[in-house]
Tab-separated table of C-alpha atoms in Angstrom:
chain	number	residue	atom	x	y	z
X	212	MET	CA	-24.556	4.114	2.506
X	213	ARG	CA	-24.307	0.291	2.332
X	214	ILE	CA	-21.647	-2.405	2.666
X	215	ALA	CA	-21.128	-5.533	0.556
X	216	GLN	CA	-18.545	-8.237	1.007
X	217	THR	CA	-17.714	-11.482	-0.690
X	218	ARG	CA	-14.878	-13.953	-1.264
X	219	LEU	CA	-13.593	-14.932	-4.451
X	220	SER	CA	-11.283	-18.049	-5.189
X	221	ILE	CA	-8.513	-17.752	-7.850
X	222	THR	CA	-6.458	-20.710	-8.962
X	223	THR	CA	-2.936	-19.759	-9.863
X	224	THR	CA	-0.250	-21.270	-11.967
X	225	PRO	CA	3.532	-21.324	-10.789
X	226	ARG	CA	5.053	-17.809	-10.411
X	227	GLN	CA	1.842	-16.123	-12.188
X	228	ILE	CA	1.197	-12.480	-12.612
X	229	ARG	CA	-2.573	-13.101	-13.146
X	230	GLU	CA	-4.873	-10.378	-14.032
X	231	ILE	CA	-8.030	-10.248	-11.950
X	232	THR	CA	-9.627	-7.191	-13.171
X	233	THR	CA	-12.661	-8.914	-14.807
X	234	GLU	CA	-13.411	-10.898	-11.675
X	235	VAL	CA	-12.978	-8.095	-9.360
X	236	ALA	CA	-15.035	-5.471	-11.815
X	237	ARG	CA	-17.902	-7.939	-12.598
X	238	TRP	CA	-18.764	-8.285	-8.670
X	239	THR	CA	-18.410	-4.687	-7.957
X	240	GLU	CA	-20.840	-3.537	-10.920
X	241	ARG	CA	-23.288	-6.055	-9.593
X	242	GLN	CA	-23.648	-4.411	-6.177
X	243	ARG	CA	-25.383	-1.335	-7.571
X	244	ILE	CA	-23.174	1.087	-5.518
X	245	ALA	CA	-23.001	4.386	-7.562
X	246	THR	CA	-20.150	6.166	-5.377
X	247	GLY	CA	-17.971	4.281	-3.126
X	248	LEU	CA	-14.571	2.621	-2.233
X	249	LEU	CA	-13.568	-1.039	-3.063
X	250	SER	CA	-11.142	-2.891	-0.829
X	251	VAL	CA	-9.323	-5.955	-2.303
X	252	TYR	CA	-7.568	-8.036	0.225
X	253	ILE	CA	-5.438	-11.128	0.003
X	254	PRO	CA	-5.334	-13.421	3.058
X	255	HIS	CA	-1.902	-14.895	2.034
X	256	THR	CA	1.784	-14.364	2.735
X	257	SER	CA	3.231	-15.804	-0.421
X	258	ALA	CA	0.984	-14.044	-2.923
X	259	SER	CA	0.178	-10.367	-3.417
X	260	LEU	CA	-1.766	-7.645	-5.284
X	261	LEU	CA	-0.635	-5.010	-7.563
X	262	ILE	CA	-2.114	-2.454	-10.011
X	263	GLN	CA	-0.093	-2.408	-13.050
X	264	GLU	CA	0.019	-1.597	-16.763
X	265	ASN	CA	-2.137	-4.272	-18.349
X	266	ALA	CA	-1.659	-3.778	-22.153
X	267	SER	CA	1.810	-5.421	-22.712
X	268	PRO	CA	2.772	-8.813	-21.359
X	269	ASP	CA	6.345	-7.504	-21.557
X	270	VAL	CA	5.731	-5.458	-18.622
X	271	ARG	CA	4.686	-8.431	-16.609
X	272	ARG	CA	7.718	-10.321	-17.732
X	273	ASP	CA	9.921	-7.347	-16.854
X	274	LEU	CA	8.273	-6.843	-13.381
X	275	ASP	CA	9.016	-10.590	-12.591
X	276	ALA	CA	12.692	-10.460	-13.681
X	277	PHE	CA	13.200	-7.264	-11.581
X	278	LEU	CA	11.702	-8.915	-8.373
X	279	ARG	CA	13.862	-12.098	-9.032
X	280	ARG	CA	17.057	-9.887	-9.335
X	281	ILE	CA	16.462	-7.878	-6.147
X	282	VAL	CA	15.086	-10.906	-4.302
X	283	PRO	CA	17.344	-14.170	-5.473
X	284	GLU	CA	16.457	-17.648	-4.910
X	285	ASP	CA	19.587	-18.130	-3.133
X	286	MET	CA	19.186	-20.317	0.099
X	287	SER	CA	22.415	-19.078	1.480
X	288	LEU	CA	20.838	-15.542	1.923
X	289	TYR	CA	17.861	-16.858	4.213
X	290	ARG	CA	17.255	-18.708	7.323
X	291	HIS	CA	13.734	-19.497	6.540
X	292	ASN	CA	13.874	-22.095	3.702
X	293	ASP	CA	11.461	-24.722	5.014
X	294	GLU	CA	9.605	-24.957	1.889
X	295	GLY	CA	12.385	-24.582	-0.578
X	296	PRO	CA	14.278	-21.793	-2.368
X	297	ASP	CA	11.232	-19.890	-3.348
X	298	ASP	CA	9.843	-19.683	0.186
X	299	MET	CA	11.253	-16.629	1.751
X	300	PRO	CA	11.606	-14.648	-1.586
X	301	ALA	CA	7.819	-15.179	-1.742
X	302	HIS	CA	7.491	-13.338	1.524
X	303	ILE	CA	9.744	-10.578	0.641
X	304	LYS	CA	8.034	-10.101	-2.778
X	305	SER	CA	4.793	-9.927	-0.932
X	306	ALA	CA	6.418	-7.318	1.362
X	307	LEU	CA	7.423	-5.115	-1.555
X	308	THR	CA	4.012	-5.198	-3.228
X	309	GLN	CA	0.630	-5.217	-1.826
X	310	THR	CA	-1.654	-7.196	0.566
X	311	GLN	CA	-4.628	-4.691	-0.009
X	312	LEU	CA	-5.726	-2.091	-2.347
X	313	THR	CA	-8.422	0.468	-2.142
X	314	ILE	CA	-9.906	1.538	-5.446
X	315	PRO	CA	-12.567	4.240	-6.045
X	316	VAL	CA	-16.039	3.471	-7.490
X	317	ALA	CA	-17.851	6.161	-9.539
X	318	ASP	CA	-21.110	5.591	-11.560
X	319	GLY	CA	-21.161	2.144	-10.407
X	320	ARG	CA	-17.790	1.275	-11.949
X	321	LEU	CA	-14.119	0.837	-10.717
X	322	GLN	CA	-12.198	3.950	-11.526
X	323	LEU	CA	-9.152	2.255	-12.815
X	324	GLY	CA	-7.071	4.273	-15.329
X	325	THR	CA	-6.922	3.578	-19.010
X	326	TRP	CA	-3.821	1.269	-18.887
X	327	GLN	CA	-4.411	-0.021	-15.344
X	328	GLY	CA	-5.223	-3.605	-14.440
X	329	ILE	CA	-5.433	-5.340	-11.007
X	330	PHE	CA	-3.033	-8.212	-10.632
X	331	LEU	CA	-2.761	-11.253	-8.423
X	332	LEU	CA	1.055	-12.115	-7.940
X	333	GLU	CA	1.718	-15.924	-7.231
X	334	HIS	CA	5.240	-16.058	-5.868
X	335	ARG	CA	5.443	-19.681	-5.078
X	336	ALA	CA	6.904	-22.140	-7.738
X	337	SER	CA	3.683	-24.218	-7.397
X	338	PRO	CA	0.061	-23.527	-8.233
X	339	HIS	CA	-2.185	-22.400	-5.480
X	340	ASP	CA	-5.940	-21.685	-4.704
X	341	ARG	CA	-5.706	-18.149	-3.546
X	342	ALA	CA	-8.804	-16.450	-1.658
X	343	LEU	CA	-9.433	-12.633	-2.167
X	344	ILE	CA	-11.799	-10.654	0.082
X	345	LEU	CA	-13.733	-7.836	-1.634
X	346	THR	CA	-15.389	-5.171	0.514
X	347	LEU	CA	-17.427	-2.375	-1.111
X	348	ILE	CA	-18.838	0.650	0.886
X	349	GLY	CA	-20.793	3.365	-0.713
X	350	GLU	CA	-24.242	4.658	-1.590
X	351	GLU	CA	-26.547	4.144	-4.254
X	352	VAL	CA	-27.309	7.754	-5.341
X	353	PRO	CA	-24.217	9.765	-5.846
X	354	SER	CA	-23.636	12.826	-3.500
X	355	SER	CA	-23.226	16.182	-5.003
X	356	ALA	CA	-19.384	16.454	-4.946
G	1474	MET	CA	-22.357	8.731	7.252
G	1475	ARG	CA	-21.756	10.618	4.020
G	1476	ILE	CA	-19.171	10.009	0.904
G	1477	ALA	CA	-17.856	12.849	-1.307
G	1478	GLN	CA	-15.518	12.217	-4.261
G	1479	THR	CA	-13.659	14.418	-6.682
G	1480	ARG	CA	-10.927	14.516	-9.228
G	1481	LEU	CA	-7.969	16.701	-9.056
G	1482	SER	CA	-5.498	17.458	-11.957
G	1483	ILE	CA	-1.719	17.936	-11.147
G	1484	THR	CA	0.847	18.966	-13.846
G	1485	THR	CA	4.119	17.531	-13.112
G	1486	THR	CA	7.757	18.139	-14.363
G	1487	PRO	CA	10.034	15.556	-15.336
G	1488	ARG	CA	10.903	13.158	-12.466
G	1489	GLN	CA	9.276	15.233	-10.041
G	1490	ILE	CA	8.705	14.105	-6.541
G	1491	ARG	CA	5.876	16.762	-6.169
G	1492	GLU	CA	4.257	17.453	-2.549
G	1493	ILE	CA	0.611	17.467	-2.851
G	1494	THR	CA	-0.548	17.872	0.652
G	1495	THR	CA	-1.907	21.319	0.423
G	1496	GLU	CA	-4.343	20.406	-2.498
G	1497	VAL	CA	-5.497	17.231	-0.932
G	1498	ALA	CA	-5.982	18.699	2.685
G	1499	ARG	CA	-7.835	21.823	1.425
G	1500	TRP	CA	-10.450	19.657	-0.548
G	1501	THR	CA	-10.733	17.276	2.424
G	1502	GLU	CA	-11.439	20.185	4.809
G	1503	ARG	CA	-14.000	21.719	2.767
G	1504	GLN	CA	-16.147	18.465	2.974
G	1505	ARG	CA	-17.104	18.984	6.479
G	1506	ILE	CA	-16.603	15.463	7.370
G	1507	ALA	CA	-15.375	15.291	11.183
G	1508	THR	CA	-14.392	11.528	11.388
G	1509	GLY	CA	-13.546	9.497	8.366
G	1510	LEU	CA	-11.180	8.012	5.938
G	1511	LEU	CA	-9.743	9.796	2.768
G	1512	SER	CA	-8.860	7.580	-0.191
G	1513	VAL	CA	-6.272	9.080	-2.493
G	1514	TYR	CA	-5.991	7.354	-5.814
G	1515	ILE	CA	-3.842	7.790	-9.070
G	1516	PRO	CA	-5.107	6.291	-12.112
G	1517	HIS	CA	-1.864	6.017	-13.794
G	1518	THR	CA	1.073	3.430	-14.221
G	1519	SER	CA	4.017	5.519	-14.638
G	1520	ALA	CA	3.355	7.793	-11.591
G	1521	SER	CA	2.583	6.836	-8.116
G	1522	LEU	CA	1.754	8.144	-4.456
G	1523	LEU	CA	3.886	8.152	-1.255
G	1524	ILE	CA	3.688	9.434	2.225
G	1525	GLN	CA	7.318	10.656	3.112
G	1526	GLU	CA	9.007	13.120	5.178
G	1527	ASN	CA	8.431	16.489	3.944
G	1528	ALA	CA	10.784	18.840	5.693
G	1529	SER	CA	14.001	18.180	3.936
G	1530	PRO	CA	14.521	18.419	0.247
G	1531	ASP	CA	17.466	16.230	0.730
G	1532	VAL	CA	15.162	13.316	1.425
G	1533	ARG	CA	13.490	13.641	-1.747
G	1534	ARG	CA	16.642	13.650	-3.658
G	1535	ASP	CA	18.060	10.625	-1.681
G	1536	LEU	CA	14.698	8.678	-2.396
G	1537	ASP	CA	15.010	9.563	-6.208
G	1538	ALA	CA	18.675	8.403	-6.201
G	1539	PHE	CA	17.809	4.937	-4.305
G	1540	LEU	CA	15.121	4.209	-6.858
G	1541	ARG	CA	17.379	5.036	-9.899
G	1542	ARG	CA	20.131	2.601	-8.192
G	1543	ILE	CA	17.675	-0.394	-7.944
G	1544	VAL	CA	15.762	0.281	-10.979
G	1545	PRO	CA	18.364	1.423	-13.495
G	1546	GLU	CA	17.434	2.981	-16.863
G	1547	ASP	CA	19.401	0.430	-18.678
G	1548	MET	CA	17.408	-0.825	-21.751
G	1549	SER	CA	19.198	-4.117	-21.923
G	1550	LEU	CA	17.408	-5.061	-18.599
G	1551	TYR	CA	13.948	-4.727	-20.054
G	1552	ARG	CA	11.918	-6.001	-23.091
G	1553	HIS	CA	9.345	-3.179	-22.633
G	1554	ASN	CA	11.101	-0.131	-24.079
G	1555	ASP	CA	8.504	1.182	-26.448
G	1556	GLU	CA	8.719	4.728	-24.954
G	1557	GLY	CA	12.504	4.934	-24.082
G	1558	PRO	CA	14.637	3.918	-21.292
G	1559	ASP	CA	12.612	5.569	-18.502
G	1560	ASP	CA	9.398	3.492	-19.633
G	1561	MET	CA	9.699	0.320	-17.877
G	1562	PRO	CA	11.588	1.776	-14.883
G	1563	ALA	CA	8.590	3.983	-14.340
G	1564	HIS	CA	6.421	0.871	-14.023
G	1565	ILE	CA	8.627	-0.897	-11.577
G	1566	LYS	CA	9.105	2.310	-9.504
G	1567	SER	CA	5.374	2.605	-9.366
G	1568	ALA	CA	5.019	-1.076	-8.265
G	1569	LEU	CA	7.447	-0.573	-5.398
G	1570	THR	CA	5.402	2.590	-4.099
G	1571	GLN	CA	1.746	3.117	-4.015
G	1572	THR	CA	-1.156	3.622	-6.349
G	1573	GLN	CA	-3.493	4.411	-3.412
G	1574	LEU	CA	-3.327	5.748	0.040
G	1575	THR	CA	-5.996	5.762	2.768
G	1576	ILE	CA	-5.471	8.456	5.503
G	1577	PRO	CA	-7.627	8.928	8.584
G	1578	VAL	CA	-9.645	12.072	9.178
G	1579	ALA	CA	-10.373	13.471	12.694
G	1580	ASP	CA	-11.612	16.877	13.640
G	1581	GLY	CA	-12.384	17.572	10.073
G	1582	ARG	CA	-8.648	17.383	9.167
G	1583	LEU	CA	-6.058	14.860	7.721
G	1584	GLN	CA	-4.240	13.044	10.593
G	1585	LEU	CA	-0.834	13.172	8.893
G	1586	GLY	CA	2.009	13.005	11.250
G	1587	THR	CA	4.185	16.127	12.081
G	1588	TRP	CA	6.939	15.340	9.405
G	1589	GLN	CA	4.550	13.536	6.807
G	1590	GLY	CA	3.533	14.803	3.432
G	1591	ILE	CA	1.691	13.411	0.596
G	1592	PHE	CA	3.788	13.106	-2.705
G	1593	LEU	CA	3.025	12.315	-6.233
G	1594	LEU	CA	5.983	10.652	-7.990
G	1595	GLU	CA	6.408	11.401	-11.609
G	1596	HIS	CA	8.569	8.555	-12.826
G	1597	ARG	CA	8.557	9.661	-16.595
G	1598	ALA	CA	11.408	11.768	-17.970
G	1599	SER	CA	8.717	14.160	-19.457
G	1600	PRO	CA	6.013	16.392	-17.753
G	1601	HIS	CA	2.512	15.047	-17.602
G	1602	ASP	CA	-0.919	15.963	-16.672
G	1603	ARG	CA	-1.861	13.690	-13.817
G	1604	ALA	CA	-5.227	12.858	-12.405
G	1605	LEU	CA	-6.126	12.196	-8.812
G	1606	ILE	CA	-9.197	10.607	-7.391
G	1607	LEU	CA	-10.163	11.614	-3.799
G	1608	THR	CA	-12.921	9.814	-1.859
G	1609	LEU	CA	-13.876	10.720	1.651
G	1610	ILE	CA	-16.183	8.568	3.754
G	1611	GLY	CA	-17.251	9.722	7.144
G	1612	GLU	CA	-19.745	11.336	9.564
G	1613	GLU	CA	-20.310	15.032	10.227
G	1614	VAL	CA	-20.512	14.345	13.973
G	1615	PRO	CA	-17.946	12.325	15.462
G	1616	SER	CA	-18.820	9.049	17.157
G	1617	SER	CA	-17.700	8.391	20.783
G	1618	ALA	CA	-14.456	6.493	20.383
P	1213	MET	CA	-23.200	2.188	9.054
P	1214	ARG	CA	-21.075	3.496	11.967
P	1215	ILE	CA	-17.426	4.863	12.374
P	1216	ALA	CA	-15.206	4.429	15.199
P	1217	GLN	CA	-11.579	5.750	15.757
P	1218	THR	CA	-8.879	5.535	18.268
P	1219	ARG	CA	-5.262	6.101	18.773
P	1220	LEU	CA	-2.906	3.396	20.209
P	1221	SER	CA	0.756	3.865	21.521
P	1222	ILE	CA	3.354	1.465	20.939
P	1223	THR	CA	6.904	1.623	22.454
P	1224	THR	CA	9.403	-0.016	20.140
P	1225	THR	CA	13.032	-1.390	20.701
P	1226	PRO	CA	15.656	-0.445	18.164
P	1227	ARG	CA	15.139	-2.105	14.650
P	1228	GLN	CA	12.233	-3.997	16.006
P	1229	ILE	CA	9.773	-5.786	13.655
P	1230	ARG	CA	7.156	-5.960	16.440
P	1231	GLU	CA	3.849	-7.889	15.934
P	1232	ILE	CA	0.707	-5.478	16.800
P	1233	THR	CA	-1.966	-8.044	15.807
P	1234	THR	CA	-3.414	-8.495	19.281
P	1235	GLU	CA	-3.719	-4.892	20.020
P	1236	VAL	CA	-5.405	-4.185	16.772
P	1237	ALA	CA	-7.545	-7.280	16.852
P	1238	ARG	CA	-8.689	-6.605	20.598
P	1239	TRP	CA	-9.763	-2.971	19.835
P	1240	THR	CA	-11.633	-4.016	16.597
P	1241	GLU	CA	-13.495	-6.749	18.177
P	1242	ARG	CA	-14.796	-4.357	20.936
P	1243	GLN	CA	-16.400	-2.107	18.397
P	1244	ARG	CA	-19.112	-4.614	17.660
P	1245	ILE	CA	-19.056	-3.841	13.895
P	1246	ALA	CA	-19.998	-6.984	12.060
P	1247	THR	CA	-18.947	-6.318	8.490
P	1248	GLY	CA	-16.629	-3.507	7.611
P	1249	LEU	CA	-13.242	-2.058	6.973
P	1250	LEU	CA	-10.458	-1.400	9.408
P	1251	SER	CA	-7.830	1.242	8.518
P	1252	VAL	CA	-4.448	1.106	10.298
P	1253	TYR	CA	-2.448	4.337	9.911
P	1254	ILE	CA	0.905	5.196	11.337
P	1255	PRO	CA	1.809	8.662	11.401
P	1256	HIS	CA	5.647	8.488	11.237
P	1257	THR	CA	8.245	8.470	8.457
P	1258	SER	CA	10.888	6.379	10.057
P	1259	ALA	CA	8.591	3.508	11.066
P	1260	SER	CA	6.070	1.583	8.893
P	1261	LEU	CA	3.338	-1.067	8.696
P	1262	LEU	CA	3.382	-4.563	7.184
P	1263	ILE	CA	1.298	-7.672	6.883
P	1264	GLN	CA	3.658	-10.629	6.935
P	1265	GLU	CA	4.010	-14.181	8.004
P	1266	ASN	CA	3.848	-14.386	11.845
P	1267	ALA	CA	4.713	-18.072	12.566
P	1268	SER	CA	8.461	-18.118	12.132
P	1269	PRO	CA	10.748	-15.617	13.684
P	1270	ASP	CA	13.265	-16.383	10.853
P	1271	VAL	CA	11.017	-14.607	8.439
P	1272	ARG	CA	11.397	-11.525	10.354
P	1273	ARG	CA	15.077	-11.842	10.615
P	1274	ASP	CA	15.328	-12.568	6.742
P	1275	LEU	CA	13.175	-9.625	5.853
P	1276	ASP	CA	15.219	-7.364	8.170
P	1277	ALA	CA	18.425	-8.691	6.454
P	1278	PHE	CA	16.967	-8.026	3.022
P	1279	LEU	CA	16.026	-4.475	3.883
P	1280	ARG	CA	19.490	-3.678	5.164
P	1281	ARG	CA	21.058	-5.288	1.916
P	1282	ILE	CA	19.239	-3.137	-0.489
P	1283	VAL	CA	19.210	0.003	1.752
P	1284	PRO	CA	22.748	0.108	3.300
P	1285	GLU	CA	23.460	2.403	6.238
P	1286	ASP	CA	26.237	3.787	4.250
P	1287	MET	CA	26.474	7.582	4.842
P	1288	SER	CA	28.282	8.217	1.469
P	1289	LEU	CA	24.986	7.138	-0.264
P	1290	TYR	CA	22.847	9.803	1.240
P	1291	ARG	CA	22.780	13.665	1.721
P	1292	HIS	CA	20.344	13.615	4.539
P	1293	ASN	CA	22.225	12.203	7.465
P	1294	ASP	CA	21.168	14.652	10.044
P	1295	GLU	CA	20.493	12.040	12.675
P	1296	GLY	CA	23.091	9.497	11.704
P	1297	PRO	CA	23.634	6.463	9.440
P	1298	ASP	CA	20.093	4.986	10.070
P	1299	ASP	CA	18.204	8.106	9.289
P	1300	MET	CA	17.759	8.190	5.438
P	1301	PRO	CA	17.643	4.265	5.287
P	1302	ALA	CA	14.640	4.492	7.776
P	1303	HIS	CA	12.747	6.916	5.127
P	1304	ILE	CA	13.488	4.670	2.312
P	1305	LYS	CA	12.400	1.355	4.225
P	1306	SER	CA	9.099	3.138	5.109
P	1307	ALA	CA	8.622	3.919	1.380
P	1308	LEU	CA	9.242	0.273	0.376
P	1309	THR	CA	6.791	-0.941	3.022
P	1310	GLN	CA	3.348	0.592	4.223
P	1311	THR	CA	2.234	3.718	5.912
P	1312	GLN	CA	-1.467	2.502	5.773
P	1313	LEU	CA	-3.283	-0.764	5.729
P	1314	THR	CA	-7.180	-1.515	5.235
P	1315	ILE	CA	-8.103	-5.006	6.402
P	1316	PRO	CA	-11.648	-6.323	5.950
P	1317	VAL	CA	-13.816	-7.148	9.020
P	1318	ALA	CA	-16.482	-9.943	8.905
P	1319	ASP	CA	-18.425	-11.537	11.748
P	1320	GLY	CA	-16.928	-8.809	14.070
P	1321	ARG	CA	-13.317	-9.915	13.530
P	1322	LEU	CA	-10.347	-9.035	11.288
P	1323	GLN	CA	-10.132	-11.264	8.249
P	1324	LEU	CA	-6.373	-11.977	8.305
P	1325	GLY	CA	-5.234	-15.185	6.665
P	1326	THR	CA	-4.113	-18.069	8.784
P	1327	TRP	CA	-0.350	-17.028	8.578
P	1328	GLN	CA	-0.842	-13.361	8.651
P	1329	GLY	CA	0.088	-10.913	11.341
P	1330	ILE	CA	0.115	-7.065	11.383
P	1331	PHE	CA	3.615	-5.578	12.145
P	1332	LEU	CA	4.934	-2.358	12.988
P	1333	LEU	CA	8.515	-1.858	11.573
P	1334	GLU	CA	10.749	0.303	13.733
P	1335	HIS	CA	13.467	1.385	11.307
P	1336	ARG	CA	15.511	3.784	13.655
P	1337	ALA	CA	18.522	2.364	15.760
P	1338	SER	CA	16.958	3.663	18.949
P	1339	PRO	CA	13.567	3.029	20.806
P	1340	HIS	CA	10.480	5.115	20.019
P	1341	ASP	CA	7.022	5.749	21.217
P	1342	ARG	CA	5.023	5.311	17.990
P	1343	ALA	CA	1.281	6.224	17.459
P	1344	LEU	CA	-1.081	4.189	15.411
P	1345	ILE	CA	-4.580	5.460	14.345
P	1346	LEU	CA	-7.205	2.804	13.859
P	1347	THR	CA	-10.377	3.829	12.094
P	1348	LEU	CA	-13.286	1.359	11.482
P	1349	ILE	CA	-16.259	1.764	9.200
P	1350	GLY	CA	-19.121	-0.787	9.031
P	1351	GLU	CA	-22.337	-1.936	9.889
P	1352	GLU	CA	-23.597	-3.877	13.075
P	1353	VAL	CA	-25.835	-6.274	11.021
P	1354	PRO	CA	-24.321	-7.862	8.036
P	1355	SER	CA	-25.853	-7.209	4.804
P	1356	SER	CA	-26.639	-10.137	2.447
P	1357	ALA	CA	-23.813	-10.424	0.250
């Protein structure tokens, strides 16, 4: 059993639902862990993670529209508006999605489903440099399952 | 420290909130890991996972009604309607619940609370064969905590 | 690679969003794991976990107001009202947030972001003794990443 850990940096555009599958998969495959678990962690409170359908851009647009509908940028609804109308909605949208994901690894590769991608959701109305922490635990030769 | 991994197949009925605690616990207990972490992963984008109250069937009905209320099957709300009115709502309901769960193991057993069960949520209006990936990491003799 | 596990007990006040970062970090740091993953698990169905902004108390108030708005305590909406108007909303609010969190550890410390805290959300209208299960897997000397 072995552990590997790294930090990635991702630059986002405003309100971006950005696929990060390639970056995460590339680092994972380089670690030569055959069977294991990958943890993806985002150390931010106004951006979050999600595993979602990655074939259709319409899915991302509909997801964004849904989140805006249930978490409107209406400053009269919130006390915490220090950084503008997108400030508190960004925290709530983060709460409704994920700060951390754990994904199985088999045969040295992420076991995402056919239609699954890993996404970083930028909830702020401005671009940001976002960090990701990847931690992989596993063994180099698979156990007999 | 040891790792074990398997795939389970679960056949769902339309819009089913199906308890899978027995299947998951049975496999976990057979691995003879005393202290560890179990990861449950669903490689689908229109079905998801949840730990929820498992004593009352009314809880499942109320949870289903809540999800339909905030994610209505109204095709005018979505661009992505390729597979019908339940298509995009299934992706959004998956985003609001879980694709992955990590559950502690102690004394060789899942440490679910008294009222907790593990559920697979089928968000589509048709039956499906769904896969689950279980990964268990831990040690055969417990460490002194 | 080593694993450590413990149970903590947290006493909540009604509808409290209680920061538990100090309790979780203190136990983690005592384990002398340099690089690893910490799992935080709550074995309850009417209280949950969340990583959220911890600088402004207004964020907690706004999050609470949001959850009450989308999950109203209106008994006509639910069949499961055995324990009063806060009963079923507590299960739904738990479903929308987290039962489990996995947080990376580096240099022997939790890798929370600058503004992140770990919170226990008490969704019931009465105080409770809540359990938490902490499981830490990692190695004492960091691997070369």
